[in-house]
Amino acid sequence: MCLAVFTVFPLEFVAMMPIDKNIFGKDVTDAMMSQGTLIVMHQNGLVKLYSFEMILKEGKTHDIRLYTEHTDHKGKTGTFPTGLPCNVHLKDCPPVLFQVRCADQSFQLGGIPWHYIFSPYGKFGFSQVHSMETGHLAQNGILDTDSLSLEVDKVFFHADDSGRILHVGADNVSVMKISKPFEEDRTSVSECFSINFKKNTSTADQAYCENYTSSGRRIRRQQSNSYTDYEYFVEDIRSGSTIFTCHG
């Protein structure tokens, strides 16, 4: 397993590093980059965070620029068939900055100030928001819904780096913010606003869907077009193309 890291605006190649199981552990299953940290997932639900800056300082062998001649003169870096060579090689595992056990390795890092979102190991269907500084659960930091949907709620930080949290349920989207009330020891999660797609469904949005039984009998049932709108909306907010404004 290898991880390629780039910067954008402008697009520049930073590093290609192998996630070596001899370095990070035999039970490594996945890895990703977030907020300047390398996040490594393990089979037992353990998630470990490492400083990517320290990894580059200790393991980066040389800088590589995209579309320049490769050292072995077989082509240009970042193009076929040369690709991207590995330029980070670690001899020892870097210090672990933070670790936590999560259900289904679900872990999100972000917020202002720094927080993390995860589902406790062995439990599913809800998420918790904790402070990175103290590890304490934020007030109102257990995010769950009373919906009977088979879909598990999705909770993540907005892609615009505003620190806001998006809680996506079966038929609603809530936008929340993290704050620290005056003279309080713990941070608090509060809702800015929410959009309920089920309540906003009007008669004009209803359509009829026809199905047929094995005997050929036709069955007509109502189907709401708002579900499709909801799916597009969730994809937009995941990509950061939908912008929200929170007051207060």
Tab-separated table of C-alpha atoms in Angstrom:
chain	number	residue	atom	x	y	z
A	1	MET	CA	0.000	0.000	0.000
A	2	CYS	CA	1.331	3.437	-0.984
A	3	LEU	CA	0.037	6.935	-0.295
A	4	ALA	CA	0.575	9.783	-2.771
A	5	VAL	CA	0.340	13.301	-1.318
A	6	PHE	CA	-0.172	16.503	-3.325
A	7	THR	CA	-0.805	20.161	-2.658
A	8	VAL	CA	-3.352	22.037	-4.764
A	9	PHE	CA	-3.496	25.587	-6.125
A	10	PRO	CA	-0.961	25.067	-7.609
A	11	LEU	CA	-0.858	21.313	-8.034
A	12	GLU	CA	2.472	20.043	-6.690
A	13	PHE	CA	3.695	16.579	-5.809
A	14	VAL	CA	4.799	16.303	-2.163
A	15	ALA	CA	5.565	12.670	-1.519
A	16	MET	CA	4.876	9.056	-2.311
A	17	MET	CA	5.324	6.868	0.735
A	18	PRO	CA	4.688	3.169	1.332
A	19	ILE	CA	2.553	2.257	4.346
A	20	ASP	CA	4.963	-0.460	5.403
A	21	LYS	CA	3.445	-3.067	7.738
A	22	ASN	CA	6.914	-3.697	9.161
A	23	ILE	CA	6.892	-0.057	10.329
A	24	PHE	CA	3.247	0.662	11.230
A	25	GLY	CA	2.120	-2.828	12.227
A	26	LYS	CA	1.076	-6.113	10.646
A	27	ASP	CA	-2.643	-5.375	11.114
A	28	VAL	CA	-2.742	-2.129	9.070
A	29	THR	CA	-5.764	-2.035	6.756
A	30	ASP	CA	-5.868	1.525	5.378
A	31	ALA	CA	-4.359	4.994	5.620
A	32	MET	CA	-5.234	8.563	4.654
A	33	MET	CA	-4.114	12.173	5.085
A	34	SER	CA	-6.114	14.808	6.960
A	35	GLN	CA	-5.190	18.200	8.413
A	36	GLY	CA	-1.456	17.565	8.111
A	37	THR	CA	-1.613	14.202	9.857
A	38	LEU	CA	-1.173	10.658	8.612
A	39	ILE	CA	-4.105	8.544	9.829
A	40	VAL	CA	-3.490	4.803	9.898
A	41	MET	CA	-6.298	2.287	10.480
A	42	HIS	CA	-5.863	-1.153	12.050
A	43	GLN	CA	-7.968	-4.323	12.046
A	44	ASN	CA	-9.055	-4.059	15.685
A	45	GLY	CA	-10.667	-0.658	15.102
A	46	LEU	CA	-7.619	1.251	16.336
A	47	VAL	CA	-6.882	4.518	14.522
A	48	LYS	CA	-3.480	6.182	14.999
A	49	LEU	CA	-2.402	9.704	14.029
A	50	TYR	CA	1.142	10.706	13.076
A	51	SER	CA	2.718	14.055	12.207
A	52	PHE	CA	3.244	14.101	8.452
A	53	GLU	CA	5.671	16.994	8.830
A	54	MET	CA	7.882	14.816	11.047
A	55	ILE	CA	7.595	11.918	8.598
A	56	LEU	CA	8.842	14.126	5.758
A	57	LYS	CA	11.646	15.480	7.904
A	58	GLU	CA	12.880	12.034	8.888
A	59	GLY	CA	12.103	9.942	5.826
A	60	LYS	CA	12.008	12.084	2.695
A	61	THR	CA	15.015	11.322	0.499
A	62	HIS	CA	14.619	13.938	-2.239
A	63	ASP	CA	12.170	16.413	-3.797
A	64	ILE	CA	10.425	15.598	-7.050
A	65	ARG	CA	8.622	17.966	-9.371
A	66	LEU	CA	5.849	16.887	-11.688
A	67	TYR	CA	6.573	16.566	-15.413
A	68	THR	CA	10.336	16.759	-15.010
A	69	GLU	CA	12.745	14.175	-16.383
A	70	HIS	CA	12.987	11.115	-14.158
A	71	THR	CA	16.392	10.216	-12.749
A	72	ASP	CA	16.585	6.988	-14.761
A	73	HIS	CA	15.710	8.899	-17.986
A	74	LYS	CA	12.708	6.671	-18.719
A	75	GLY	CA	10.230	9.517	-18.964
A	76	LYS	CA	8.676	12.414	-17.089
A	77	THR	CA	7.522	12.141	-13.479
A	78	GLY	CA	3.754	11.844	-13.161
A	79	THR	CA	3.179	10.589	-16.697
A	80	PHE	CA	2.732	7.109	-18.119
A	81	PRO	CA	4.646	4.816	-17.808
A	82	THR	CA	7.000	6.517	-15.327
A	83	GLY	CA	4.378	7.345	-12.700
A	84	LEU	CA	5.358	8.666	-9.280
A	85	PRO	CA	8.417	7.215	-7.547
A	86	CYS	CA	8.566	6.644	-3.772
A	87	ASN	CA	10.635	9.362	-2.125
A	88	VAL	CA	9.815	8.663	1.545
A	89	HIS	CA	11.409	5.705	3.323
A	90	LEU	CA	11.072	5.262	7.082
A	91	LYS	CA	13.381	3.107	9.197
A	92	ASP	CA	11.376	3.380	12.413
A	93	CYS	CA	7.777	4.122	13.321
A	94	PRO	CA	7.266	7.826	14.122
A	95	PRO	CA	5.751	8.837	17.491
A	96	VAL	CA	1.995	8.404	17.774
A	97	LEU	CA	0.276	11.760	18.326
A	98	PHE	CA	-3.146	10.345	19.138
A	99	GLN	CA	-5.034	7.066	19.006
A	100	VAL	CA	-8.599	5.914	19.516
A	101	ARG	CA	-10.656	2.792	18.838
A	102	CYS	CA	-13.579	3.350	16.477
A	103	ALA	CA	-16.461	1.357	15.106
A	104	ASP	CA	-15.867	0.589	11.450
A	105	GLN	CA	-12.730	2.817	11.568
A	106	SER	CA	-14.973	5.879	11.246
A	107	PHE	CA	-12.868	8.887	12.266
A	108	GLN	CA	-13.084	12.584	11.348
A	109	LEU	CA	-10.630	15.314	12.355
A	110	GLY	CA	-11.429	19.023	12.205
A	111	GLY	CA	-13.345	21.775	13.926
A	112	ILE	CA	-12.417	25.094	15.541
A	113	PRO	CA	-10.925	24.402	18.059
A	114	TRP	CA	-9.695	20.923	17.112
A	115	HIS	CA	-12.175	18.094	17.661
A	116	TYR	CA	-12.690	14.606	16.361
A	117	ILE	CA	-15.820	12.667	15.425
A	118	PHE	CA	-16.055	8.922	15.810
A	119	SER	CA	-18.385	6.049	16.610
A	120	PRO	CA	-17.316	4.189	19.791
A	121	TYR	CA	-15.873	0.737	19.211
A	122	GLY	CA	-18.527	-1.969	19.337
A	123	LYS	CA	-21.385	0.508	18.905
A	124	PHE	CA	-23.058	1.615	15.687
A	125	GLY	CA	-25.715	4.081	14.615
A	126	PHE	CA	-24.488	7.237	16.350
A	127	SER	CA	-21.414	9.469	16.539
A	128	GLN	CA	-19.671	11.418	19.270
A	129	VAL	CA	-17.805	14.741	19.145
A	130	HIS	CA	-14.761	14.983	21.430
A	131	SER	CA	-12.196	17.691	22.094
A	132	MET	CA	-8.689	16.877	20.872
A	133	GLU	CA	-7.192	18.957	23.682
A	134	THR	CA	-8.900	17.276	26.618
A	135	GLY	CA	-10.546	14.208	25.134
A	136	HIS	CA	-13.828	15.223	26.784
A	137	LEU	CA	-17.152	14.636	25.105
A	138	ALA	CA	-18.612	17.963	23.992
A	139	GLN	CA	-21.953	19.038	25.430
A	140	ASN	CA	-24.712	17.815	23.081
A	141	GLY	CA	-21.904	15.895	21.376
A	142	ILE	CA	-23.808	12.624	20.900
A	143	LEU	CA	-25.342	12.869	17.424
A	144	ASP	CA	-28.142	10.457	16.693
A	145	THR	CA	-31.649	10.497	15.252
A	146	ASP	CA	-34.860	8.688	16.065
A	147	SER	CA	-35.282	7.631	12.454
A	148	LEU	CA	-36.019	3.970	11.731
A	149	SER	CA	-34.080	4.093	8.468
A	150	LEU	CA	-31.715	1.253	7.588
A	151	GLU	CA	-29.164	3.866	6.532
A	152	VAL	CA	-26.701	4.837	9.259
A	153	ASP	CA	-26.456	8.596	9.887
A	154	LYS	CA	-23.398	10.311	8.413
A	155	VAL	CA	-21.568	12.900	10.514
A	156	PHE	CA	-18.567	14.801	9.156
A	157	PHE	CA	-16.849	18.177	9.099
A	158	HIS	CA	-17.735	20.440	6.190
A	159	ALA	CA	-15.138	20.492	3.417
A	160	ASP	CA	-14.772	24.298	3.560
A	161	ASP	CA	-12.600	24.107	6.741
A	162	SER	CA	-15.084	26.306	8.607
A	163	GLY	CA	-15.216	23.799	11.465
A	164	ARG	CA	-18.933	23.253	11.037
A	165	ILE	CA	-20.400	19.777	11.384
A	166	LEU	CA	-22.902	18.214	8.991
A	167	HIS	CA	-25.260	15.575	10.352
A	168	VAL	CA	-26.960	13.743	7.499
A	169	GLY	CA	-29.919	11.626	8.507
A	170	ALA	CA	-32.412	9.561	6.536
A	171	ASP	CA	-34.421	12.574	5.371
A	172	ASN	CA	-32.820	15.632	6.967
A	173	VAL	CA	-29.523	17.522	7.065
A	174	SER	CA	-28.435	19.495	10.139
A	175	VAL	CA	-25.654	22.072	10.204
A	176	MET	CA	-23.971	22.510	13.582
A	177	LYS	CA	-21.144	24.519	15.073
A	178	ILE	CA	-18.699	24.011	17.926
A	179	SER	CA	-18.369	26.719	20.540
A	180	LYS	CA	-17.116	27.152	24.086
A	181	PRO	CA	-19.642	28.885	26.314
A	182	PHE	CA	-18.300	31.563	28.631
A	183	GLU	CA	-16.894	30.175	31.896
A	184	GLU	CA	-17.539	26.592	30.773
A	185	ASP	CA	-14.896	23.866	30.880
A	186	ARG	CA	-16.282	21.903	27.954
A	187	THR	CA	-17.047	22.868	24.396
A	188	SER	CA	-20.588	22.598	23.128
A	189	VAL	CA	-22.228	21.506	19.879
A	190	SER	CA	-25.249	23.548	18.814
A	191	GLU	CA	-27.456	23.442	15.749
A	192	CYS	CA	-27.385	26.372	13.322
A	193	PHE	CA	-30.300	25.100	11.243
A	194	SER	CA	-31.661	21.960	9.645
A	195	ILE	CA	-33.455	21.028	6.447
A	196	ASN	CA	-36.140	18.344	6.613
A	197	PHE	CA	-36.777	16.931	3.159
A	198	LYS	CA	-39.693	14.786	4.243
A	199	LYS	CA	-41.705	17.710	5.623
A	200	ASN	CA	-40.871	19.849	2.601
A	201	THR	CA	-42.350	17.333	0.171
A	202	SER	CA	-45.412	18.817	-1.521
A	203	THR	CA	-48.141	17.196	-3.604
A	204	ALA	CA	-46.473	18.532	-6.754
A	205	ASP	CA	-43.371	16.503	-5.911
A	206	GLN	CA	-45.300	13.239	-5.897
A	207	ALA	CA	-45.066	10.855	-8.822
A	208	TYR	CA	-46.422	7.375	-9.450
A	209	CYS	CA	-44.234	4.331	-9.915
A	210	GLU	CA	-45.678	1.237	-11.592
A	211	ASN	CA	-44.638	-2.305	-10.704
A	212	TYR	CA	-45.981	-5.655	-11.819
A	213	THR	CA	-46.438	-8.841	-9.817
A	214	SER	CA	-45.454	-12.290	-11.116
A	215	SER	CA	-49.072	-12.819	-12.206
A	216	GLY	CA	-49.051	-9.607	-14.238
A	217	ARG	CA	-51.135	-7.472	-11.872
A	218	ARG	CA	-50.164	-3.798	-12.010
A	219	ILE	CA	-49.362	-1.991	-8.735
A	220	ARG	CA	-49.164	1.786	-8.554
A	221	ARG	CA	-47.534	3.551	-5.604
A	222	GLN	CA	-46.565	7.098	-4.843
A	223	GLN	CA	-42.932	8.013	-5.052
A	224	SER	CA	-41.454	11.351	-3.993
A	225	ASN	CA	-38.984	13.132	-6.258
A	226	SER	CA	-37.562	14.862	-3.184
A	227	TYR	CA	-35.480	11.753	-2.426
A	228	THR	CA	-33.447	12.333	-5.590
A	229	ASP	CA	-33.044	16.007	-4.704
A	230	TYR	CA	-31.884	14.947	-1.246
A	231	GLU	CA	-29.223	12.617	-2.681
A	232	TYR	CA	-27.851	15.381	-4.930
A	233	PHE	CA	-27.870	17.802	-2.003
A	234	VAL	CA	-25.853	15.424	0.209
A	235	GLU	CA	-23.263	14.958	-2.547
A	236	ASP	CA	-22.967	18.742	-2.923
A	237	ILE	CA	-22.312	19.358	0.755
A	238	ARG	CA	-19.798	16.500	0.898
A	239	SER	CA	-17.798	18.087	-1.908
A	240	GLY	CA	-18.037	21.558	-0.369
A	241	SER	CA	-19.926	23.054	-3.312
A	242	THR	CA	-22.896	23.932	-1.084
A	243	ILE	CA	-22.104	26.877	1.226
A	244	PHE	CA	-23.880	27.522	4.520
A	245	THR	CA	-23.802	30.602	6.718
A	246	CYS	CA	-24.195	30.274	10.483
A	247	HIS	CA	-25.004	33.339	12.570
A	248	GLY	CA	-24.296	33.791	16.212
